[in-house]
Coordinates of N, CA, C and O in Angstrom, one line a residue:
M189 N 101.6 -56.3 -23.1 CA 100.6 -57.2 -23.2 C 100.8 -58.5 -22.4 O 99.9 -59.0 -21.8
N190 N 102.1 -58.9 -22.6 CA 102.5 -60.1 -21.8 C 102.4 -59.9 -20.3 O 102.0 -60.8 -19.5
F191 N 102.6 -58.6 -19.9 CA 102.6 -58.3 -18.5 C 101.1 -58.4 -18.0 O 100.9 -58.9 -16.9
I192 N 100.2 -57.9 -18.8 CA 98.8 -58.0 -18.4 C 98.3 -59.5 -18.3 O 97.6 -59.8 -17.3
F193 N 98.7 -60.3 -19.3 CA 98.3 -61.7 -19.3 C 99.0 -62.4 -18.1 O 98.4 -63.2 -17.4
G194 N 100.1 -62.0 -17.7 CA 100.8 -62.5 -16.6 C 100.1 -62.2 -15.3 O 99.9 -63.1 -14.4
I195 N 99.6 -61.0 -15.2 CA 98.9 -60.6 -13.9 C 97.6 -61.3 -13.9 O 97.2 -61.8 -12.8
I196 N 96.9 -61.5 -15.0 CA 95.6 -62.2 -15.0 C 95.8 -63.7 -14.6 O 95.1 -64.2 -13.8
I197 N 96.9 -64.3 -15.1 CA 97.2 -65.7 -14.8 C 97.5 -65.8 -13.3 O 97.1 -66.7 -12.6
L198 N 98.3 -64.9 -12.8 CA 98.7 -64.9 -11.4 C 97.4 -64.7 -10.5 O 97.3 -65.4 -9.5
A199 N 96.5 -63.8 -10.9 CA 95.3 -63.6 -10.1 C 94.4 -64.9 -10.1 O 93.9 -65.3 -9.1
M200 N 94.3 -65.5 -11.3 CA 93.6 -66.8 -11.3 C 94.2 -67.9 -10.5 O 93.5 -68.7 -9.9
F201 N 95.5 -67.9 -10.5 CA 96.2 -68.9 -9.6 C 96.0 -68.7 -8.2 O 95.7 -69.6 -7.4
I202 N 96.0 -67.4 -7.8 CA 95.7 -67.1 -6.4 C 94.3 -67.4 -6.0 O 94.0 -68.0 -4.9
L203 N 93.3 -67.1 -6.9 CA 91.9 -67.5 -6.6 C 91.8 -69.0 -6.5 O 91.0 -69.5 -5.7
A204 N 92.4 -69.8 -7.4 CA 92.4 -71.2 -7.3 C 92.9 -71.7 -6.0 O 92.3 -72.7 -5.4
L205 N 94.0 -71.2 -5.5 CA 94.6 -71.6 -4.2 C 93.6 -71.3 -3.1 O 93.4 -72.1 -2.2
R206 N 93.0 -70.1 -3.1 CA 92.1 -69.8 -2.1 C 90.8 -70.7 -2.1 O 90.4 -71.1 -1.0
V207 N 90.3 -71.1 -3.3 CA 89.2 -72.0 -3.3 C 89.6 -73.4 -2.8 O 88.9 -74.0 -2.0
I208 N 90.8 -73.8 -3.2 CA 91.2 -75.2 -2.7 C 91.4 -75.1 -1.2 O 91.0 -76.0 -0.5
W209 N 92.0 -74.0 -0.7 CA 92.2 -73.9 0.8 C 90.9 -73.9 1.5 O 90.7 -74.5 2.6
A210 N 89.9 -73.1 1.1 CA 88.6 -73.0 1.7 C 87.9 -74.4 1.7 O 87.3 -74.8 2.7
T211 N 88.0 -75.1 0.6 CA 87.3 -76.4 0.5 C 88.0 -77.4 1.5 O 87.3 -78.2 2.1
T212 N 89.3 -77.3 1.6 CA 90.1 -78.2 2.5 C 89.6 -77.9 3.9 O 89.4 -78.9 4.7
L213 N 89.5 -76.7 4.3 CA 89.1 -76.3 5.7 C 87.7 -76.8 5.9 O 87.4 -77.4 7.0
Q214 N 86.8 -76.7 5.0 CA 85.4 -77.2 5.2 C 85.4 -78.7 5.4 O 84.7 -79.2 6.2
L215 N 86.2 -79.4 4.6 CA 86.3 -80.8 4.7 C 86.8 -81.2 6.1 O 86.3 -82.2 6.7
L216 N 87.8 -80.5 6.6 CA 88.4 -80.8 7.9 C 87.3 -80.6 9.0 O 87.2 -81.4 9.9
I217 N 86.6 -79.5 8.9 CA 85.5 -79.2 9.9 C 84.4 -80.3 9.8 O 84.0 -80.8 10.9
V218 N 84.0 -80.8 8.6 CA 83.0 -81.8 8.5 C 83.5 -83.1 9.1 O 82.8 -83.8 9.8
L219 N 84.8 -83.5 8.8 CA 85.4 -84.7 9.4 C 85.4 -84.6 10.9 O 85.1 -85.6 11.6
K220 N 85.8 -83.5 11.5 CA 85.8 -83.4 12.9 C 84.4 -83.6 13.5 O 84.3 -84.3 14.5
Q221 N 83.4 -82.9 12.9 CA 82.1 -83.1 13.4 C 81.5 -84.5 13.3 O 80.9 -85.0 14.2
S222 N 81.8 -85.1 12.2 CA 81.4 -86.5 12.1 C 82.1 -87.4 13.0 O 81.5 -88.4 13.6
T223 N 83.4 -87.2 13.3 CA 84.1 -88.0 14.3 C 83.5 -87.8 15.7 O 83.3 -88.8 16.4
L224 N 83.2 -86.6 16.0 CA 82.6 -86.3 17.3 C 81.2 -87.0 17.4 O 80.9 -87.6 18.4
A225 N 80.4 -86.9 16.3 CA 79.1 -87.6 16.3 C 79.2 -89.1 16.5 O 78.5 -89.7 17.2
F226 N 80.2 -89.7 15.8 CA 80.4 -91.1 15.9 C 80.8 -91.5 17.3 O 80.4 -92.5 17.8
K227 N 81.7 -90.7 17.9 CA 82.1 -91.0 19.3 C 81.0 -90.9 20.2 O 80.8 -91.7 21.1
R228 N 80.2 -89.9 20.0 CA 79.0 -89.7 20.9 C 78.0 -90.9 20.7 O 77.5 -91.4 21.7
Y229 N 77.8 -91.4 19.5 CA 77.0 -92.5 19.2 C 77.5 -93.8 19.9 O 76.7 -94.5 20.5
R230 N 78.8 -94.0 19.8 CA 79.4 -95.2 20.5 C 79.2 -95.1 22.0 O 79.0 -96.1 22.6
A231 N 79.4 -93.9 22.6 CA 79.2 -93.8 24.0 C 77.8 -94.1 24.4 O 77.6 -94.8 25.4
Q232 N 76.8 -93.6 23.7 CA 75.4 -93.8 24.0 C 75.1 -95.3 23.9 O 74.4 -95.9 24.7
R233 N 75.7 -95.9 22.9 CA 75.4 -97.3 22.6 C 76.0 -98.2 23.8 O 75.4 -99.2 24.2
K234 N 77.2 -97.8 24.3 CA 77.8 -98.6 25.4 C 76.8 -98.5 26.6 O 76.6 -99.5 27.3
L235 N 76.3 -97.3 26.8 CA 75.4 -97.1 28.0 C 74.1 -97.9 27.8 O 73.7 -98.6 28.7
S236 N 73.6 -97.9 26.6 CA 72.4 -98.6 26.4 C 72.6 -100.2 26.5 O 71.7 -100.9 26.9
V237 N 73.8 -100.6 26.0 CA 74.1 -102.0 26.1 C 74.2 -102.4 27.6 O 73.7 -103.5 28.0
R238 N 74.8 -101.6 28.4 CA 74.9 -101.9 29.8 C 73.5 -101.9 30.4 O 73.2 -102.8 31.3
N239 N 72.6 -101.0 30.0 CA 71.3 -101.0 30.6 C 70.4 -102.2 30.1 O 69.5 -102.6 30.7
R240 N 70.8 -102.7 28.9 CA 70.0 -103.8 28.3 C 70.4 -105.2 28.8 O 69.8 -106.2 28.5
L241 N 71.4 -105.3 29.6 CA 71.9 -106.6 30.1 C 70.7 -107.2 30.9 O 70.0 -106.5 31.6
P242 N 70.5 -108.5 30.7 CA 69.4 -109.1 31.4 C 69.6 -109.1 32.9 O 70.8 -109.2 33.4
V243 N 68.6 -108.9 33.6 CA 68.6 -108.9 35.1 C 68.5 -110.4 35.5 O 67.6 -111.1 35.2
I244 N 69.5 -110.8 36.3 CA 69.5 -112.2 36.7 C 69.0 -112.1 38.2 O 69.5 -111.5 39.0
M245 N 67.8 -112.9 38.3 CA 67.3 -112.9 39.7 C 68.1 -113.9 40.5 O 68.5 -114.9 40.1
P246 N 68.3 -113.5 41.7 CA 69.0 -114.4 42.6 C 68.2 -115.6 42.8 O 67.0 -115.6 42.9
R247 N 68.8 -116.7 42.9 CA 68.2 -118.0 43.1 C 67.6 -118.1 44.5 O 68.3 -117.9 45.5
S248 N 66.3 -118.3 44.6 CA 65.7 -118.4 45.9 C 66.0 -119.8 46.5 O 66.1 -120.8 45.8
R249 N 66.2 -119.8 47.8 CA 66.5 -121.1 48.4 C 65.3 -122.0 48.5 O 65.4 -123.2 48.6
E250 N 64.2 -121.3 48.6 CA 62.9 -122.1 48.7 C 62.4 -122.4 47.3 O 62.6 -121.7 46.4
D251 N 61.8 -123.5 47.2 CA 61.2 -123.9 45.9 C 60.0 -123.0 45.7 O 59.2 -122.8 46.6
M252 N 59.8 -122.6 44.5 CA 58.6 -121.8 44.2 C 57.4 -122.6 44.1 O 57.4 -123.8 43.6
D253 N 56.3 -122.1 44.5 CA 55.0 -122.8 44.4 C 54.4 -122.4 43.1 O 53.7 -121.5 42.9
W254 N 54.6 -123.3 42.1 CA 54.2 -123.1 40.8 C 52.7 -123.2 40.7 O 52.0 -122.5 39.9
L255 N 52.0 -124.0 41.5 CA 50.6 -124.0 41.4 C 49.9 -122.7 41.9 O 48.9 -122.3 41.3
A256 N 50.5 -122.1 42.9 CA 49.9 -120.9 43.4 C 50.1 -119.8 42.4 O 49.2 -119.0 42.2
I257 N 51.3 -119.8 41.7 CA 51.6 -118.8 40.7 C 50.6 -119.0 39.5 O 50.0 -118.0 39.0
S258 N 50.4 -120.2 39.1 CA 49.5 -120.5 38.0 C 48.1 -120.1 38.3 O 47.3 -119.6 37.5
D259 N 47.7 -120.4 39.6 CA 46.3 -120.0 40.0 C 46.1 -118.5 40.0 O 45.1 -118.0 39.6
S260 N 47.1 -117.8 40.5 CA 47.0 -116.3 40.5 C 47.0 -115.7 39.1 O 46.2 -114.8 38.8
V261 N 47.8 -116.3 38.2 CA 47.8 -115.9 36.8 C 46.4 -116.2 36.1 O 45.9 -115.3 35.5
R262 N 45.9 -117.4 36.4 CA 44.6 -117.7 35.9 C 43.5 -116.8 36.4 O 42.6 -116.4 35.6
Q263 N 43.6 -116.5 37.6 CA 42.6 -115.6 38.2 C 42.7 -114.2 37.6 O 41.6 -113.6 37.3
E264 N 43.9 -113.7 37.4 CA 44.1 -112.4 36.8 C 43.5 -112.4 35.3 O 42.8 -111.4 34.9
I265 N 43.7 -113.5 34.6 CA 43.2 -113.6 33.2 C 41.7 -113.6 33.2 O 41.1 -112.9 32.4
Q266 N 41.1 -114.4 34.2 CA 39.7 -114.4 34.2 C 39.1 -113.1 34.6 O 38.0 -112.7 34.1
T267 N 39.7 -112.3 35.5 CA 39.3 -111.0 35.9 C 39.3 -110.1 34.7 O 38.3 -109.3 34.5
R268 N 40.4 -110.1 33.9 CA 40.5 -109.3 32.7 C 39.4 -109.6 31.7 O 38.7 -108.8 31.1
N269 N 39.2 -110.9 31.5 CA 38.2 -111.4 30.6 C 36.8 -111.0 31.0 O 35.9 -110.6 30.2
H270 N 36.5 -111.1 32.3 CA 35.2 -110.8 32.9 C 35.0 -109.3 32.7 O 33.8 -108.9 32.3
G271 N 36.0 -108.5 32.8 CA 35.8 -107.0 32.6 C 35.5 -106.8 31.1 O 34.6 -105.9 30.8
V272 N 36.1 -107.5 30.2 CA 35.8 -107.3 28.8 C 34.4 -107.8 28.5 O 33.6 -107.2 27.8
N273 N 34.0 -108.9 29.2 CA 32.6 -109.5 29.0 C 31.6 -108.5 29.5 O 30.5 -108.3 28.9
R274 N 31.9 -107.9 30.7 CA 30.9 -106.9 31.2 C 30.7 -105.7 30.2 O 29.6 -105.3 30.0
E275 N 31.8 -105.3 29.6 CA 31.8 -104.2 28.7 C 30.9 -104.7 27.5 O 30.1 -103.9 27.0
A276 N 31.1 -105.9 27.0 CA 30.4 -106.4 25.9 C 28.9 -106.5 26.2 O 28.0 -106.2 25.4
V277 N 28.6 -106.9 27.4 CA 27.2 -107.0 27.9 C 26.5 -105.7 27.9 O 25.4 -105.4 27.5
R278 N 27.3 -104.7 28.5 CA 26.8 -103.3 28.6 C 26.5 -102.8 27.2 O 25.5 -102.2 26.9
L279 N 27.4 -103.0 26.2 CA 27.3 -102.5 24.9 C 26.1 -103.1 24.2 O 25.3 -102.5 23.5
E280 N 25.9 -104.4 24.4 CA 24.8 -105.2 23.9 C 23.5 -104.6 24.4 O 22.5 -104.5 23.6
A281 N 23.4 -104.3 25.7 CA 22.2 -103.8 26.3 C 21.9 -102.4 25.7 O 20.7 -102.1 25.4
Q282 N 22.9 -101.6 25.5 CA 22.7 -100.3 24.8 C 22.2 -100.5 23.4 O 21.3 -99.7 23.0
L283 N 22.7 -101.4 22.7 CA 22.3 -101.7 21.3 C 20.8 -102.1 21.3 O 20.0 -101.6 20.5
Q284 N 20.5 -103.0 22.2 CA 19.1 -103.4 22.3 C 18.1 -102.3 22.6 O 17.0 -102.1 22.0
A285 N 18.6 -101.4 23.5 CA 17.7 -100.3 23.9 C 17.5 -99.3 22.7 O 16.4 -98.8 22.5
K286 N 18.6 -99.1 22.0 CA 18.5 -98.2 20.8 C 17.6 -98.8 19.7 O 16.9 -98.1 19.1
L287 N 17.7 -100.2 19.5 CA 16.9 -100.8 18.5 C 15.4 -100.7 18.9 O 14.6 -100.5 18.1
K288 N 15.1 -100.9 20.2 CA 13.7 -100.8 20.7 C 13.2 -99.3 20.5 O 12.1 -99.1 20.1
T289 N 14.1 -98.4 20.7 CA 13.8 -97.0 20.5 C 13.4 -96.7 19.1 O 12.5 -96.0 18.7
I290 N 14.3 -97.3 18.2 CA 14.0 -97.1 16.7 C 12.7 -97.7 16.4 O 11.9 -97.1 15.6
E291 N 12.4 -98.9 16.9 CA 11.1 -99.5 16.6 C 9.9 -98.7 17.1 O 8.9 -98.6 16.4
I292 N 10.1 -98.1 18.3 CA 9.0 -97.2 18.8 C 8.8 -96.0 17.9 O 7.7 -95.6 17.6
Y293 N 10.0 -95.4 17.4 CA 9.9 -94.3 16.5 C 9.2 -94.7 15.2 O 8.3 -94.0 14.7
E294 N 9.5 -95.9 14.7 CA 8.8 -96.3 13.5 C 7.3 -96.6 13.7 O 6.5 -96.2 12.8
A295 N 7.0 -97.1 14.9 CA 5.6 -97.3 15.2 C 4.9 -95.9 15.3 O 3.7 -95.8 14.8
D296 N 5.5 -94.9 15.9 CA 4.9 -93.6 16.0 C 4.7 -93.0 14.6 O 3.7 -92.4 14.3
I297 N 5.7 -93.2 13.7 CA 5.5 -92.8 12.3 C 4.3 -93.4 11.6 O 3.5 -92.8 11.0
Q298 N 4.2 -94.7 11.8 CA 3.1 -95.5 11.2 C 1.7 -94.9 11.8 O 0.8 -94.7 11.1
I299 N 1.7 -94.7 13.1 CA 0.5 -94.2 13.7 C 0.2 -92.8 13.2 O -1.0 -92.5 12.9
A300 N 1.2 -92.0 13.0 CA 0.9 -90.6 12.4 C 0.4 -90.7 11.0 O -0.5 -90.0 10.6
K301 N 0.9 -91.6 10.2 CA 0.5 -91.8 8.8 C -1.0 -92.3 8.8 O -1.8 -91.8 8.1
L302 N -1.3 -93.2 9.7 CA -2.7 -93.7 9.8 C -3.6 -92.6 10.3 O -4.8 -92.5 9.8
E303 N -3.2 -91.8 11.2 CA -4.1 -90.7 11.7 C -4.3 -89.7 10.6 O -5.4 -89.2 10.4
R304 N -3.3 -89.4 9.8 CA -3.4 -88.5 8.7 C -4.4 -89.0 7.7 O -5.3 -88.3 7.2
E305 N -4.3 -90.3 7.4 CA -5.3 -90.9 6.4 C -6.7 -90.9 7.0 O -7.7 -90.7 6.3
L306 N -6.8 -91.1 8.3 CA -8.1 -91.1 9.0 C -8.7 -89.7 8.9 O -9.9 -89.5 8.7
L307 N -7.8 -88.7 9.1 CA -8.3 -87.3 9.0 C -8.8 -87.0 7.6 O -9.7 -86.2 7.4
K308 N -8.2 -87.6 6.6 CA -8.6 -87.4 5.2 C -10.0 -88.0 5.0 O -10.9 -87.5 4.3
I309 N -10.2 -89.2 5.6 CA -11.5 -89.9 5.4 C -12.6 -89.4 6.3 O -13.7 -89.5 6.0
K310 N -12.2 -88.9 7.5 CA -13.2 -88.5 8.5 C -14.2 -87.5 8.0 O -15.4 -87.7 8.3
P311 N -13.8 -86.4 7.3 CA -14.9 -85.5 6.8 C -15.9 -86.2 5.9 O -17.1 -85.9 6.0
V312 N -15.5 -87.2 5.2 CA -16.4 -87.9 4.3 C -17.4 -88.7 5.2 O -18.6 -88.8 4.9
I313 N -16.8 -89.3 6.3 CA -17.7 -90.1 7.2 C -18.6 -89.2 8.0 O -19.8 -89.5 8.2
D314 N -18.1 -88.0 8.5 CA -18.9 -87.1 9.3 C -20.0 -86.5 8.6 O -21.1 -86.3 9.1
S315 N -19.8 -86.1 7.3 CA -20.9 -85.5 6.6 C -21.3 -86.4 5.5 O -21.0 -86.3 4.3
P316 N -22.2 -87.4 5.8 CA -22.6 -88.3 4.8 C -23.6 -87.6 3.8 O -24.2 -86.7 4.2
E317 N -23.6 -88.0 2.6 CA -24.4 -87.4 1.6 C -25.9 -87.7 2.0 O -26.2 -88.8 2.4
P318 N -26.7 -86.7 1.9 CA -28.1 -86.9 2.2 C -28.7 -88.0 1.3 O -28.5 -87.9 0.1
E319 N -29.4 -88.9 1.8 CA -30.0 -89.9 1.0 C -31.2 -89.3 0.3 O -31.9 -88.5 0.8
V320 N -31.3 -89.7 -1.0 CA -32.4 -89.1 -1.8 C -33.6 -90.0 -1.4 O -33.6 -91.2 -1.7
K321 N -34.5 -89.3 -0.8 CA -35.8 -90.0 -0.5 C -36.8 -89.7 -1.5 O -36.9 -88.5 -2.0
K322 N -37.5 -90.7 -1.8 CA -38.6 -90.5 -2.8 C -39.7 -89.7 -2.1 O -40.1 -90.1 -0.9
P323 N -40.2 -88.7 -2.7 CA -41.2 -88.0 -2.0 C -42.5 -88.8 -1.9 O -42.9 -89.5 -2.8
R324 N -42.9 -88.9 -0.7 CA -44.1 -89.7 -0.4 C -45.3 -88.8 -0.5 O -45.3 -87.7 0.0
R325 N -46.3 -89.3 -1.1 CA -47.5 -88.5 -1.2 C -48.4 -88.9 -0.1 O -48.7 -90.1 0.2
S326 N -48.9 -87.9 0.5 CA -49.9 -88.2 1.5 C -51.2 -88.5 0.8 O -51.4 -88.2 -0.4
K327 N -52.1 -89.0 1.5 CA -53.4 -89.3 1.0 C -54.2 -88.1 0.5 O -54.8 -88.1 -0.5
K328 N -53.9 -86.9 1.2 CA -54.6 -85.7 0.7 C -54.0 -85.3 -0.6 O -54.8 -84.8 -1.5
Q329 N -52.7 -85.4 -0.7 CA -52.1 -85.0 -2.0 C -52.5 -85.9 -3.1 O -52.7 -85.4 -4.2
S330 N -52.6 -87.1 -2.8 CA -53.0 -88.1 -3.9 C -54.4 -87.8 -4.4 O -54.7 -87.9 -5.6
V331 N -55.3 -87.4 -3.5 CA -56.7 -87.0 -3.9 C -56.7 -85.8 -4.7 O -57.3 -85.7 -5.7
A332 N -55.9 -84.8 -4.3 CA -55.8 -83.5 -5.0 C -55.2 -83.7 -6.4 O -55.6 -83.1 -7.3
D333 N -54.2 -84.6 -6.4 CA -53.5 -84.9 -7.7 C -54.5 -85.6 -8.7 O -54.5 -85.3 -9.9
S334 N -55.3 -86.5 -8.2 CA -56.2 -87.2 -9.0 C -57.3 -86.2 -9.5 O -57.7 -86.3 -10.7
A335 N -57.7 -85.2 -8.7 CA -58.6 -84.2 -9.1 C -58.0 -83.3 -10.1 O -58.7 -82.9 -11.0
A336 N -56.7 -83.0 -9.9 CA -56.1 -82.1 -10.8 C -55.9 -82.8 -12.2 O -56.0 -82.1 -13.2
Q337 N -55.8 -84.1 -12.2 CA -55.7 -84.8 -13.4 C -57.0 -84.8 -14.2 O -57.1 -84.8 -15.4
K338 N -58.1 -84.9 -13.4 CA -59.4 -84.9 -14.0 C -59.8 -83.5 -14.5 O -60.4 -83.3 -15.6
I339 N -59.4 -82.4 -13.8 CA -59.8 -81.1 -14.2 C -58.6 -80.5 -14.8 O -57.5 -80.5 -14.2
P340 N -58.7 -79.9 -16.0 CA -57.6 -79.3 -16.6 C -57.0 -78.1 -15.8 O -57.7 -77.5 -15.0
H341 N -55.8 -77.9 -15.9 CA -55.1 -76.9 -15.1 C -55.7 -75.5 -15.4 O -56.2 -75.2 -16.5
Q342 N -55.6 -74.6 -14.4 CA -56.3 -73.3 -14.5 C -55.7 -72.5 -15.7 O -56.5 -71.9 -16.4
V343 N -54.4 -72.6 -15.9 CA -53.8 -71.8 -17.0 C -54.3 -72.3 -18.3 O -54.7 -71.5 -19.2
S344 N -54.3 -73.6 -18.4 CA -54.8 -74.1 -19.7 C -56.3 -73.8 -19.9 O -56.7 -73.5 -21.0
Q345 N -57.1 -73.7 -18.8 CA -58.5 -73.3 -19.0 C -58.6 -71.9 -19.4 O -59.4 -71.5 -20.2
L346 N -57.7 -71.0 -18.8 CA -57.8 -69.6 -19.2 C -57.4 -69.4 -20.7 O -58.0 -68.7 -21.4
R347 N -56.4 -70.1 -21.1 CA -56.0 -70.0 -22.5 C -57.1 -70.5 -23.4 O -57.4 -69.9 -24.5
A348 N -57.7 -71.6 -23.0 CA -58.8 -72.1 -23.9 C -60.0 -71.1 -23.9 O -60.6 -70.9 -24.9
A349 N -60.2 -70.4 -22.8 CA -61.3 -69.5 -22.7 C -61.0 -68.3 -23.6 O -61.9 -67.7 -24.2
L350 N -59.7 -67.8 -23.6 CA -59.3 -66.7 -24.3 C -59.4 -67.0 -25.8 O -59.7 -66.1 -26.6
K351 N -59.1 -68.2 -26.2 CA -59.1 -68.6 -27.6 C -60.6 -68.7 -28.0 O -60.9 -68.5 -29.2
G352 N -61.4 -68.9 -27.1 CA -62.8 -68.9 -27.4 C -63.3 -70.3 -27.9 O -64.0 -70.4 -28.8
N353 N -62.8 -71.3 -27.2 CA -63.3 -72.7 -27.5 C -64.7 -72.9 -27.2 O -65.4 -73.8 -27.7
G354 N -65.2 -72.1 -26.3 CA -66.5 -72.3 -25.8 C -66.6 -73.3 -24.7 O -67.7 -73.6 -24.2
L355 N -65.6 -73.8 -24.3 CA -65.6 -74.7 -23.1 C -65.3 -73.9 -21.9 O -64.1 -74.0 -21.4
S356 N -66.1 -73.3 -21.4 CA -65.8 -72.4 -20.2 C -66.3 -73.2 -19.0 O -67.4 -73.7 -19.0
V357 N -65.4 -73.3 -18.1 CA -65.6 -74.1 -16.9 C -65.9 -73.0 -15.9 O -65.3 -72.0 -15.8
P358 N -67.0 -73.2 -15.1 CA -67.2 -72.2 -14.0 C -66.1 -72.0 -13.1 O -65.3 -72.9 -12.9
V359 N -65.9 -70.8 -12.7 CA -64.7 -70.4 -11.8 C -64.7 -71.2 -10.6 O -63.7 -71.6 -10.0
S360 N -65.9 -71.5 -10.0 CA -65.9 -72.2 -8.8 C -65.4 -73.6 -8.9 O -64.8 -74.1 -8.0
E361 N -65.6 -74.2 -10.0 CA -65.0 -75.6 -10.2 C -63.6 -75.6 -10.5 O -62.9 -76.5 -10.2
S362 N -63.0 -74.5 -11.1 CA -61.6 -74.5 -11.5 C -60.8 -74.2 -10.3 O -59.6 -74.6 -10.3
V363 N -61.3 -73.5 -9.3 CA -60.5 -73.3 -8.1 C -60.6 -74.5 -7.2 O -61.7 -74.9 -6.8
G364 N -59.6 -75.1 -7.0 CA -59.6 -76.3 -6.2 C -59.3 -76.1 -4.7 O -58.9 -77.1 -4.1
H365 N -59.6 -74.9 -4.3 CA -59.2 -74.7 -2.9 C -60.4 -75.0 -2.0 O -61.5 -74.7 -2.1

């Protein structure tokens, strides 16, 4: 039994040594890679520092014409500003054109609405209701009407005759033709 425990303890010791050895090797590899990366970083930084050194212009023997330089700079600034101003003017013109177009569309819409209302009203205007005219009696009709009022109507005369009132009107008088 002691022999088995001894073998188990020996196997665990060997496994522990192997784990420690593998971890140590991995640490060494990581340290080497970080050292190389650090060296590479320092080399690139040296190159960039050399490139960043200010360029010293050689001193010209002639005095510089500062007025001419300031005039050229001023002219360049004005040219740039004028370009921006032209763009602003162009955009403003486009805006005005679009606003006018919108106003025209709104006016067209108003015209269409008014035309539609006119079409609703137009049939009423085109077909006016016939005016009720009082029937005018001509002179002939007025004479006939007055005679009809004086002479009882033919139907009433016939009824009276059938009833036997004894008021028989001659046929020639009853016919008003």
